[in-house]
CSV table of C-alpha atoms and ligand atoms in Angstrom, one decimal:
chain,number,residue,atom,x,y,z
V,1496,MET,CA,-0.4,-9.9,-14.4
V,1497,ILE,CA,-1.3,-10.1,-10.7
V,1498,TYR,CA,-0.2,-7.0,-8.8
V,1499,LEU,CA,0.4,-7.6,-5.1
V,1500,ASP,CA,2.5,-4.5,-4.4
V,1501,HIS,CA,-0.1,-1.9,-3.4
V,1502,ALA,CA,2.0,-0.9,-0.4
V,1503,ALA,CA,4.6,0.5,-2.9
V,1504,GLY,CA,2.0,2.2,-5.1
V,1505,THR,CA,-1.5,2.0,-6.4
V,1506,ALA,CA,-3.3,2.6,-9.7
V,1507,VAL,CA,-4.9,6.1,-9.9
V,1508,ASP,CA,-8.6,5.8,-9.6
V,1509,PRO,CA,-10.2,6.6,-13.0
V,1510,GLU,CA,-12.4,9.2,-11.3
V,1511,ALA,CA,-9.3,10.9,-9.9
V,1512,VAL,CA,-7.7,10.9,-13.4
V,1513,ALA,CA,-10.9,12.4,-14.8
V,1514,ALA,CA,-10.8,15.1,-12.2
V,1515,MET,CA,-7.2,15.9,-12.9
V,1516,LEU,CA,-7.3,16.1,-16.7
V,1517,PRO,CA,-8.8,19.6,-17.1
V,1518,TYR,CA,-6.0,21.1,-15.1
V,1519,PHE,CA,-3.3,20.1,-17.6
V,1520,TYR,CA,-4.8,21.7,-20.7
V,1521,TYR,CA,-7.8,23.9,-20.0
V,1522,ASP,CA,-7.5,25.3,-16.5
V,1523,TYR,CA,-3.7,25.5,-16.5
V,1524,GLY,CA,-3.4,28.8,-14.7
V,1525,ASN,CA,-1.1,29.4,-11.8
V,1526,PRO,CA,-3.0,29.4,-8.5
V,1527,SER,CA,-1.1,32.5,-7.4
V,1528,SER,CA,-2.3,34.5,-10.5
V,1529,ILE,CA,-5.4,36.7,-9.9
V,1530,HIS,CA,-6.9,36.4,-13.4
V,1531,PRO,CA,-9.7,34.0,-14.1
V,1532,LEU,CA,-7.5,31.0,-15.0
V,1533,GLY,CA,-5.5,31.5,-11.9
V,1534,ARG,CA,-8.6,31.8,-9.8
V,1535,ARG,CA,-9.9,28.5,-11.2
V,1536,ALA,CA,-6.7,26.8,-10.3
V,1537,ARG,CA,-6.8,28.3,-6.8
V,1538,GLU,CA,-10.4,27.1,-6.3
V,1539,ALA,CA,-9.4,23.6,-7.4
V,1540,VAL,CA,-6.5,23.5,-4.9
V,1541,GLU,CA,-8.7,24.8,-2.1
V,1542,ARG,CA,-11.4,22.2,-2.9
V,1543,ALA,CA,-8.8,19.4,-2.7
V,1544,ARG,CA,-7.6,20.8,0.6
V,1545,GLU,CA,-11.2,20.5,1.9
V,1546,GLN,CA,-11.5,16.9,0.6
V,1547,VAL,CA,-8.2,15.9,2.3
V,1548,ALA,CA,-9.2,17.6,5.5
V,1549,GLN,CA,-12.6,15.8,5.6
V,1550,LEU,CA,-10.9,12.4,5.2
V,1551,ILE,CA,-8.7,13.0,8.4
V,1552,ASN,CA,-11.1,15.3,10.3
V,1553,CYS,CA,-9.1,18.5,10.5
V,1554,GLN,CA,-9.5,22.1,9.2
V,1555,PRO,CA,-8.6,22.8,5.6
V,1556,ASN,CA,-6.0,25.4,6.6
V,1557,GLU,CA,-4.1,22.7,8.6
V,1558,VAL,CA,-3.3,20.8,5.3
V,1559,ILE,CA,0.0,21.7,3.6
V,1560,PHE,CA,0.4,20.1,0.2
V,1561,THR,CA,3.9,18.6,-0.5
V,1562,SER,CA,5.6,16.6,-3.2
V,1563,GLY,CA,4.7,13.3,-1.3
V,1564,GLY,CA,5.1,11.4,1.9
V,1565,THR,CA,8.9,11.8,2.0
V,1566,GLU,CA,8.7,15.6,1.9
V,1567,ALA,CA,5.8,15.6,4.5
V,1568,ASP,CA,8.0,13.5,6.9
V,1569,ASN,CA,11.0,15.9,6.3
V,1570,LEU,CA,8.9,19.0,6.8
V,1571,ALA,CA,7.4,17.6,10.0
V,1572,ILE,CA,10.7,16.6,11.6
V,1573,LEU,CA,13.1,19.2,10.3
V,1574,GLY,CA,10.3,21.9,10.5
V,1575,VAL,CA,9.5,21.2,14.1
V,1576,ALA,CA,13.2,20.9,15.0
V,1577,GLY,CA,13.9,24.2,13.3
V,1578,ALA,CA,11.1,26.1,15.1
V,1579,ASN,CA,11.8,24.6,18.5
V,1580,VAL,CA,15.6,24.6,18.9
V,1581,SER,CA,15.3,27.0,21.8
V,1582,LYS,CA,13.1,24.4,23.7
V,1583,GLY,CA,15.3,21.4,23.2
V,1584,ARG,CA,17.2,19.2,20.9
V,1585,HIS,CA,15.8,15.7,21.6
V,1586,VAL,CA,13.6,13.7,19.2
V,1587,ILE,CA,12.0,10.3,19.8
V,1588,THR,CA,11.2,7.9,17.0
V,1589,SER,CA,11.3,4.1,16.4
V,1590,GLN,CA,13.7,1.7,14.7
V,1591,ILE,CA,11.1,0.6,12.2
V,1592,GLU,CA,10.1,4.0,10.6
V,1593,HIS,CA,10.3,4.6,6.9
V,1594,HIS,CA,13.6,5.9,5.6
V,1595,ALA,CA,12.0,9.3,5.1
V,1596,VAL,CA,11.7,9.6,8.9
V,1597,LEU,CA,14.9,7.8,9.8
V,1598,GLU,CA,17.1,9.8,7.4
V,1599,ALA,CA,15.5,13.1,8.4
V,1600,CYS,CA,16.4,12.1,12.0
V,1601,ARG,CA,20.0,11.2,11.1
V,1602,ASN,CA,20.2,14.7,9.5
V,1603,LEU,CA,19.2,16.2,12.8
V,1604,GLU,CA,21.8,14.2,14.6
V,1605,ARG,CA,24.5,15.6,12.3
V,1606,ASN,CA,23.2,19.0,13.3
V,1607,GLY,CA,23.6,18.6,17.1
V,1608,PHE,CA,20.3,16.9,18.0
V,1609,GLU,CA,19.9,13.7,19.9
V,1610,VAL,CA,17.5,11.1,18.6
V,1611,THR,CA,16.2,8.1,20.5
V,1612,TYR,CA,15.3,5.1,18.3
V,1613,LEU,CA,12.8,3.0,20.3
V,1614,GLU,CA,12.8,-0.7,20.0
V,1615,VAL,CA,9.7,-2.7,19.0
V,1616,ASP,CA,8.3,-6.0,20.3
V,1617,PRO,CA,8.4,-9.2,18.1
V,1618,PHE,CA,5.2,-8.0,16.4
V,1619,GLY,CA,6.7,-4.7,15.5
V,1620,ILE,CA,4.7,-2.7,18.1
V,1621,VAL,CA,6.1,0.4,19.9
V,1622,ALA,CA,5.1,0.2,23.6
V,1623,PRO,CA,3.5,3.5,24.7
V,1624,GLU,CA,5.3,3.1,28.1
V,1625,ASN,CA,8.6,3.2,26.3
V,1626,VAL,CA,7.6,6.5,24.6
V,1627,ARG,CA,6.6,7.9,28.0
V,1628,ASP,CA,9.9,6.7,29.6
V,1629,ALA,CA,12.0,8.2,26.8
V,1630,ILE,CA,10.4,11.7,27.0
V,1631,ARG,CA,12.8,14.2,28.7
V,1632,PRO,CA,12.5,17.9,29.5
V,1633,ASP,CA,14.3,18.7,26.2
V,1634,THR,CA,12.2,16.4,24.0
V,1635,ILE,CA,10.5,18.5,21.3
V,1636,LEU,CA,9.0,15.8,19.1
V,1637,VAL,CA,7.8,12.2,19.0
V,1638,SER,CA,7.5,10.6,15.6
V,1639,ILE,CA,5.9,7.1,15.5
V,1640,MET,CA,4.3,5.7,12.3
V,1641,THR,CA,0.6,4.8,12.2
V,1642,ALA,CA,1.2,1.6,10.3
V,1643,ASN,CA,4.4,0.0,9.1
V,1644,ASN,CA,5.0,-0.3,5.4
V,1645,VAL,CA,7.0,-3.6,5.5
V,1646,ILE,CA,5.1,-5.8,8.0
V,1647,GLY,CA,1.8,-3.9,8.2
V,1648,THR,CA,1.8,-3.6,12.0
V,1649,ILE,CA,-0.6,-0.9,13.3
V,1650,GLU,CA,0.9,1.1,16.1
V,1651,PRO,CA,-1.0,2.3,19.2
V,1652,VAL,CA,-1.0,6.0,18.0
V,1653,ALA,CA,-4.0,7.1,20.1
V,1654,GLU,CA,-2.2,6.0,23.3
V,1655,ILE,CA,1.1,7.5,22.2
V,1656,GLY,CA,-0.7,10.7,21.2
V,1657,ALA,CA,-2.4,10.9,24.6
V,1658,ILE,CA,1.0,10.5,26.4
V,1659,CYS,CA,2.6,13.2,24.3
V,1660,GLN,CA,-0.4,15.6,24.8
V,1661,LYS,CA,-0.2,15.1,28.5
V,1662,LEU,CA,3.5,15.7,28.7
V,1663,GLY,CA,3.4,18.7,26.3
V,1664,VAL,CA,5.5,17.1,23.5
V,1665,LEU,CA,4.5,17.4,19.8
V,1666,PHE,CA,3.4,14.1,18.2
V,1667,HIS,CA,4.0,13.4,14.5
V,1668,THR,CA,2.8,10.2,12.8
V,1669,ASP,CA,3.7,8.9,9.3
V,1670,ALA,CA,0.3,7.7,8.3
V,1671,VAL,CA,1.2,7.1,4.6
V,1672,GLN,CA,0.2,3.4,4.7
V,1673,ALA,CA,-2.9,4.0,6.8
V,1674,VAL,CA,-4.7,7.0,5.3
V,1675,GLY,CA,-7.4,6.0,2.9
V,1676,HIS,CA,-7.4,2.5,4.3
V,1677,LEU,CA,-8.1,2.8,8.0
V,1678,PRO,CA,-10.3,5.3,9.7
V,1679,ILE,CA,-8.1,8.2,10.8
V,1680,ASP,CA,-9.1,11.0,13.0
V,1681,VAL,CA,-6.4,13.4,14.1
V,1682,GLU,CA,-8.5,14.9,16.8
V,1683,ARG,CA,-9.4,11.6,18.5
V,1684,SER,CA,-5.7,10.4,18.4
V,1685,ASP,CA,-4.1,13.7,19.7
V,1686,ILE,CA,-2.0,13.9,16.5
V,1687,ASP,CA,-0.2,17.2,16.0
V,1688,LEU,CA,1.4,16.4,12.7
V,1689,MET,CA,0.6,13.6,10.1
V,1690,SER,CA,2.1,12.7,6.8
V,1691,LEU,CA,0.0,11.5,3.8
V,1692,SER,CA,0.9,10.4,0.3
V,1693,ALA,CA,-1.6,10.2,-2.5
V,1694,HIS,CA,-0.2,7.3,-4.5
V,1695,LYS,CA,-0.7,4.9,-1.6
V,1696,PHE,CA,-4.5,5.5,-1.8
V,1697,TYR,CA,-5.3,5.5,-5.5
V,1698,GLY,CA,-4.1,9.1,-6.1
V,1699,PRO,CA,-1.2,10.2,-8.3
V,1700,LYS,CA,2.5,10.0,-7.4
V,1701,GLY,CA,4.5,13.0,-6.5
V,1702,VAL,CA,1.9,14.6,-4.2
V,1703,GLY,CA,1.2,14.3,-0.6
V,1704,ALA,CA,0.4,16.5,2.4
V,1705,LEU,CA,1.4,17.3,5.9
V,1706,TYR,CA,-1.4,17.9,8.4
V,1707,ALA,CA,-0.1,20.3,11.1
V,1708,ARG,CA,-2.4,21.4,13.9
V,1709,GLY,CA,-3.0,25.1,13.7
V,1710,SER,CA,-1.0,25.9,16.8
V,1711,VAL,CA,2.1,24.0,15.8
V,1712,ALA,CA,5.1,26.2,15.0
V,1713,LEU,CA,7.0,24.9,11.9
V,1714,SER,CA,10.0,26.2,9.9
V,1715,PRO,CA,9.9,25.7,6.2
V,1716,ILE,CA,12.5,23.5,4.5
V,1717,ILE,CA,11.9,24.9,1.0
V,1718,PHE,CA,12.2,28.6,0.4
V,1719,GLY,CA,10.8,30.8,-2.3
V,1720,GLY,CA,7.5,32.4,-3.3
V,1721,GLY,CA,5.8,31.7,-0.1
V,1722,GLN,CA,3.1,29.3,-1.3
V,1723,GLU,CA,1.2,27.1,1.3
V,1724,GLU,CA,1.4,29.8,3.9
V,1725,GLY,CA,5.1,30.0,3.4
V,1726,LEU,CA,5.6,26.4,4.5
V,1727,ARG,CA,6.1,25.0,1.0
V,1728,SER,CA,7.2,27.4,-1.6
V,1729,GLY,CA,6.9,26.5,-5.3
V,1730,THR,CA,4.0,26.6,-7.7
V,1731,GLU,CA,1.4,24.1,-6.6
V,1732,ASN,CA,1.2,20.9,-8.7
V,1733,VAL,CA,-2.5,21.6,-9.4
V,1734,PRO,CA,-3.5,18.4,-11.4
V,1735,ALA,CA,-1.8,16.2,-8.8
V,1736,ILE,CA,-3.4,18.0,-5.9
V,1737,VAL,CA,-6.8,17.8,-7.5
V,1738,GLY,CA,-6.2,14.0,-8.0
V,1739,MET,CA,-5.2,13.7,-4.4
V,1740,GLY,CA,-8.4,15.5,-3.3
V,1741,ALA,CA,-10.6,13.2,-5.5
V,1742,ALA,CA,-8.8,10.1,-4.2
V,1743,ALA,CA,-9.4,11.3,-0.6
V,1744,GLU,CA,-13.1,11.8,-1.3
V,1745,ILE,CA,-13.4,8.3,-2.9
V,1746,ALA,CA,-11.6,6.8,0.1
V,1747,ARG,CA,-14.0,8.5,2.5
V,1748,TYR,CA,-16.9,6.6,0.9
V,1749,GLU,CA,-15.2,3.4,-0.1
V,1750,SER,CA,-12.5,2.5,2.4
V,1751,ALA,CA,-14.7,0.9,5.1
V,1752,GLY,CA,-16.1,-1.6,2.6
V,1753,GLU,CA,-12.7,-2.1,1.0
V,1754,GLU,CA,-11.1,-2.8,4.4
V,1755,PHE,CA,-13.6,-5.6,5.0
V,1756,CYS,CA,-12.9,-7.2,1.6
V,1757,LEU,CA,-9.1,-6.9,2.0
V,1758,ARG,CA,-9.1,-8.4,5.5
V,1759,LYS,CA,-11.0,-11.4,4.2
V,1760,MET,CA,-8.6,-11.9,1.2
V,1761,SER,CA,-5.5,-11.4,3.4
V,1762,ARG,CA,-6.8,-14.0,5.8
V,1763,ASP,CA,-7.3,-16.4,2.8
V,1764,LEU,CA,-3.8,-15.6,1.5
V,1765,ILE,CA,-2.1,-16.1,4.9
V,1766,ALA,CA,-4.0,-19.4,5.5
V,1767,GLY,CA,-3.2,-20.6,2.0
V,1768,ILE,CA,0.5,-19.9,2.3
V,1769,MET,CA,0.7,-21.4,5.8
V,1770,THR,CA,-1.0,-24.6,4.7
V,1771,SER,CA,0.6,-25.1,1.3
V,1772,VAL,CA,4.1,-23.8,2.0
V,1773,PRO,CA,5.9,-25.7,4.8
V,1774,GLY,CA,8.4,-23.7,6.8
V,1775,SER,CA,6.5,-20.4,6.2
V,1776,ARG,CA,5.7,-17.9,9.0
V,1777,LEU,CA,3.7,-14.6,9.1
V,1778,ASN,CA,5.7,-11.5,10.0
V,1779,GLY,CA,4.1,-8.7,12.0
V,1780,HIS,CA,1.1,-8.9,14.2
V,1781,PRO,CA,-1.6,-11.6,13.6
V,1782,ASP,CA,-4.5,-9.0,13.6
V,1783,LYS,CA,-3.2,-5.5,14.4
V,1784,ARG,CA,-2.1,-5.2,10.8
V,1785,LEU,CA,-3.0,-3.2,7.7
V,1786,PRO,CA,-5.9,-4.9,5.9
V,1787,GLY,CA,-4.0,-5.6,2.7
V,1788,ASN,CA,-0.5,-6.4,4.1
V,1789,VAL,CA,0.8,-10.0,4.1
V,1790,ASN,CA,4.5,-10.4,5.0
V,1791,VAL,CA,5.9,-13.9,5.2
V,1792,SER,CA,9.2,-15.6,5.6
V,1793,ILE,CA,9.8,-18.9,4.0
V,1794,GLU,CA,12.7,-21.0,5.4
V,1795,GLY,CA,15.6,-21.3,3.0
V,1796,MET,CA,13.9,-19.2,0.3
V,1797,GLU,CA,15.7,-15.9,-0.4
V,1798,GLY,CA,13.2,-13.1,-0.8
V,1799,GLU,CA,15.1,-11.6,-3.8
V,1800,TYR,CA,15.0,-15.0,-5.5
V,1801,LEU,CA,11.3,-15.7,-4.7
V,1802,SER,CA,10.1,-12.3,-5.9
V,1803,GLY,CA,12.1,-12.7,-9.1
V,1804,GLU,CA,10.6,-16.2,-9.7
V,1805,LEU,CA,7.1,-14.8,-9.0
V,1806,ALA,CA,7.7,-11.9,-11.4
V,1807,LYS,CA,8.7,-14.4,-14.2
V,1808,ARG,CA,5.2,-15.9,-13.7
V,1809,GLY,CA,3.5,-12.5,-13.7
V,1810,ILE,CA,3.1,-11.9,-10.0
V,1811,CYS,CA,4.4,-8.6,-8.6
V,1812,VAL,CA,5.4,-8.7,-5.0
V,1813,SER,CA,8.3,-7.1,-3.1
V,1814,THR,CA,10.9,-8.0,-0.6
V,1815,GLY,CA,11.2,-5.9,2.6
V,1816,SER,CA,10.3,-2.5,1.2
V,1817,ALA,CA,10.7,-1.0,-2.3
V,1818,CYS,CA,13.5,1.2,-0.9
V,1819,SER,CA,15.6,-1.6,0.6
V,1820,SER,CA,15.4,-3.8,-2.5
V,1821,ALA,CA,17.0,-1.1,-4.5
V,1822,THR,CA,20.0,-0.9,-2.2
V,1823,HIS,CA,20.1,-4.6,-1.2
V,1824,GLU,CA,20.5,-3.8,2.4
V,1825,ALA,CA,19.3,-6.0,5.2
V,1826,PRO,CA,15.6,-5.6,6.0
V,1827,TYR,CA,16.0,-3.5,9.1
V,1828,VAL,CA,12.3,-3.6,10.0
V,1829,LEU,CA,12.3,-7.4,10.3
V,1830,LEU,CA,15.7,-7.4,12.2
V,1831,ALA,CA,14.2,-4.9,14.6
V,1832,THR,CA,11.4,-7.4,15.4
V,1833,GLY,CA,14.0,-9.9,16.5
V,1834,LEU,CA,13.8,-12.1,13.4
V,1835,ASP,CA,17.2,-13.7,12.6
V,1836,ARG,CA,19.1,-12.5,9.6
V,1837,ASP,CA,18.4,-15.7,7.6
V,1838,LEU,CA,14.6,-15.5,8.0
V,1839,ALA,CA,14.7,-11.7,7.5
V,1840,ASN,CA,16.3,-12.2,4.1
V,1841,CYS,CA,13.7,-14.9,3.3
V,1842,SER,CA,10.8,-12.6,3.4
V,1843,ILE,CA,8.4,-11.3,0.8
V,1844,ARG,CA,5.6,-8.8,1.1
V,1845,LEU,CA,2.3,-9.3,-0.8
V,1846,SER,CA,0.1,-6.2,-0.5
V,1847,LEU,CA,-3.4,-6.4,-1.7
V,1848,GLY,CA,-5.6,-3.6,-3.1
V,1849,LYS,CA,-9.1,-2.9,-4.2
V,1850,HIS,CA,-8.7,-4.6,-7.6
V,1851,THR,CA,-7.3,-7.8,-6.1
V,1852,THR,CA,-9.6,-10.8,-6.6
V,1853,ASP,CA,-10.1,-14.2,-4.9
V,1854,GLU,CA,-8.7,-15.7,-8.1
V,1855,ASP,CA,-5.5,-13.6,-7.7
V,1856,ILE,CA,-5.1,-14.9,-4.2
V,1857,LYS,CA,-5.6,-18.6,-5.3
V,1858,ARG,CA,-3.1,-18.2,-8.1
V,1859,ALA,CA,-0.5,-16.5,-5.9
V,1860,VAL,CA,-0.7,-19.3,-3.3
V,1861,GLN,CA,-0.5,-22.0,-5.9
V,1862,THR,CA,2.5,-20.3,-7.8
V,1863,LEU,CA,4.4,-19.7,-4.6
V,1864,SER,CA,3.9,-23.2,-3.5
V,1865,GLU,CA,5.1,-24.6,-6.8
V,1866,ILE,CA,8.2,-22.5,-6.8
V,1867,VAL,CA,9.1,-23.5,-3.3
V,1868,GLN,CA,8.5,-27.2,-4.0
V,1869,LYS,CA,10.6,-27.1,-7.1
V,1870,VAL,CA,13.5,-25.4,-5.4
V,1871,ARG,CA,13.3,-27.8,-2.5
V,1872,ALA,CA,13.1,-30.8,-4.7
V,1873,GLU,CA,16.2,-29.6,-6.6
V,1874,SER,CA,18.2,-28.9,-3.5
V,1875,GLU,CA,17.3,-32.3,-2.3
V,1876,VAL,CA,18.9,-33.7,-5.4
V,1877,TYR,CA,22.0,-31.6,-5.0
V,1878,SER,CA,22.3,-32.5,-1.4
V,1879,ARG,CA,22.3,-36.2,-2.3
V,1880,TRP,CA,25.2,-35.5,-4.6
Q,2871,LIG,C1,5.6,5.3,0.7
Q,2871,LIG,C2,5.9,5.7,2.0
Q,2871,LIG,C3,6.5,7.0,2.3
Q,2871,LIG,C4,7.0,7.9,1.2
Q,2871,LIG,O1,6.0,8.5,0.4
Q,2871,LIG,P1,6.3,9.0,-1.0
Q,2871,LIG,O2,5.1,9.8,-1.4
Q,2871,LIG,O3,6.6,7.8,-1.9
Q,2871,LIG,O4,7.5,9.9,-0.9
Q,2871,LIG,C5,6.7,7.4,3.6
Q,2871,LIG,N1,6.3,6.6,4.6
Q,2871,LIG,C6,5.7,5.4,4.4
Q,2871,LIG,C7,5.3,4.6,5.6
Q,2871,LIG,C8,5.5,4.9,3.1
Q,2871,LIG,O5,4.9,3.8,2.9
């Protein structure tokens, strides 16, 4: 099996698994309890908070653990909106955000807010000037992702952050695809809020975090016992949080080297597909892209069909994004870049990870080329009929 779907989820690092295990069976106390088992769970959660904070350069008390990237996005958008209604009811985002951001914004619209969905250029980049031009006196939040999950484009978040900072508007970024893969520094980029998800950087599923600068006013979206400073009630998922902390620490040491290897393999994969599959094109930006993301369109080859044929041969890739393949909707991210509907439907995403090898890349190129040749040879026969 060759796994080229790391943008949808990664294997949990064995060291992270080892760190988690004691918290299922030995140190299973509730972090809110004051007895020794509770205290040990609390210490583990606080250590993980420090590990996550170090990865992104913030204070530990600015990290709120959530159930994942989706909840972090919802808490950022609905939480800022809830705490700032008196200041205004306008939010700015882009057309290519993850569903977690887009649907949270649609929810705001149903509740009397106005949302501007900025266009992107053909590479999928949001122009900072467009953000500046869209800001109004009643704008309370700008939410632009750090890197896109479908096409891998890296957005100019530092420039956008500087504009927001200057104009006094809060800036949130969904950095789920970037954290643990690219150097991220919330201070340097003027980021007020940032979403993270552990399973995108070799941590477990079902845990993530929202970074919220100390001064940011947020309303909770989940109510109860007041955990996470009242911003995320519910007993902490201690093993998962510990796993996220461990994964963050591993990423801090390994991600730079990993980025270098992934960039090389991605270049080989792109070059391999472009030379051996006629009618193929790279989607997204040629170099401002995530190190492990390769998104290509191949003329006349439906993405759904291609990924199915690759799967039969043991190669796991995805079309558009994991979310859109479940609902079979048009790949909105590609359409937003101006790609026509046919080519947008003929796209697949191959996303590499730290266990990907040069051999995997060679086999993926070869298999893809064989499938395309076979289909084209057959359709040639049919067309002669
Ligand atoms: C995966 C992903 C999410 C959702 O994170 P979950 O932890 O799966 O809820 C949000 N945004 C982006 C960009 C993602 O890639």
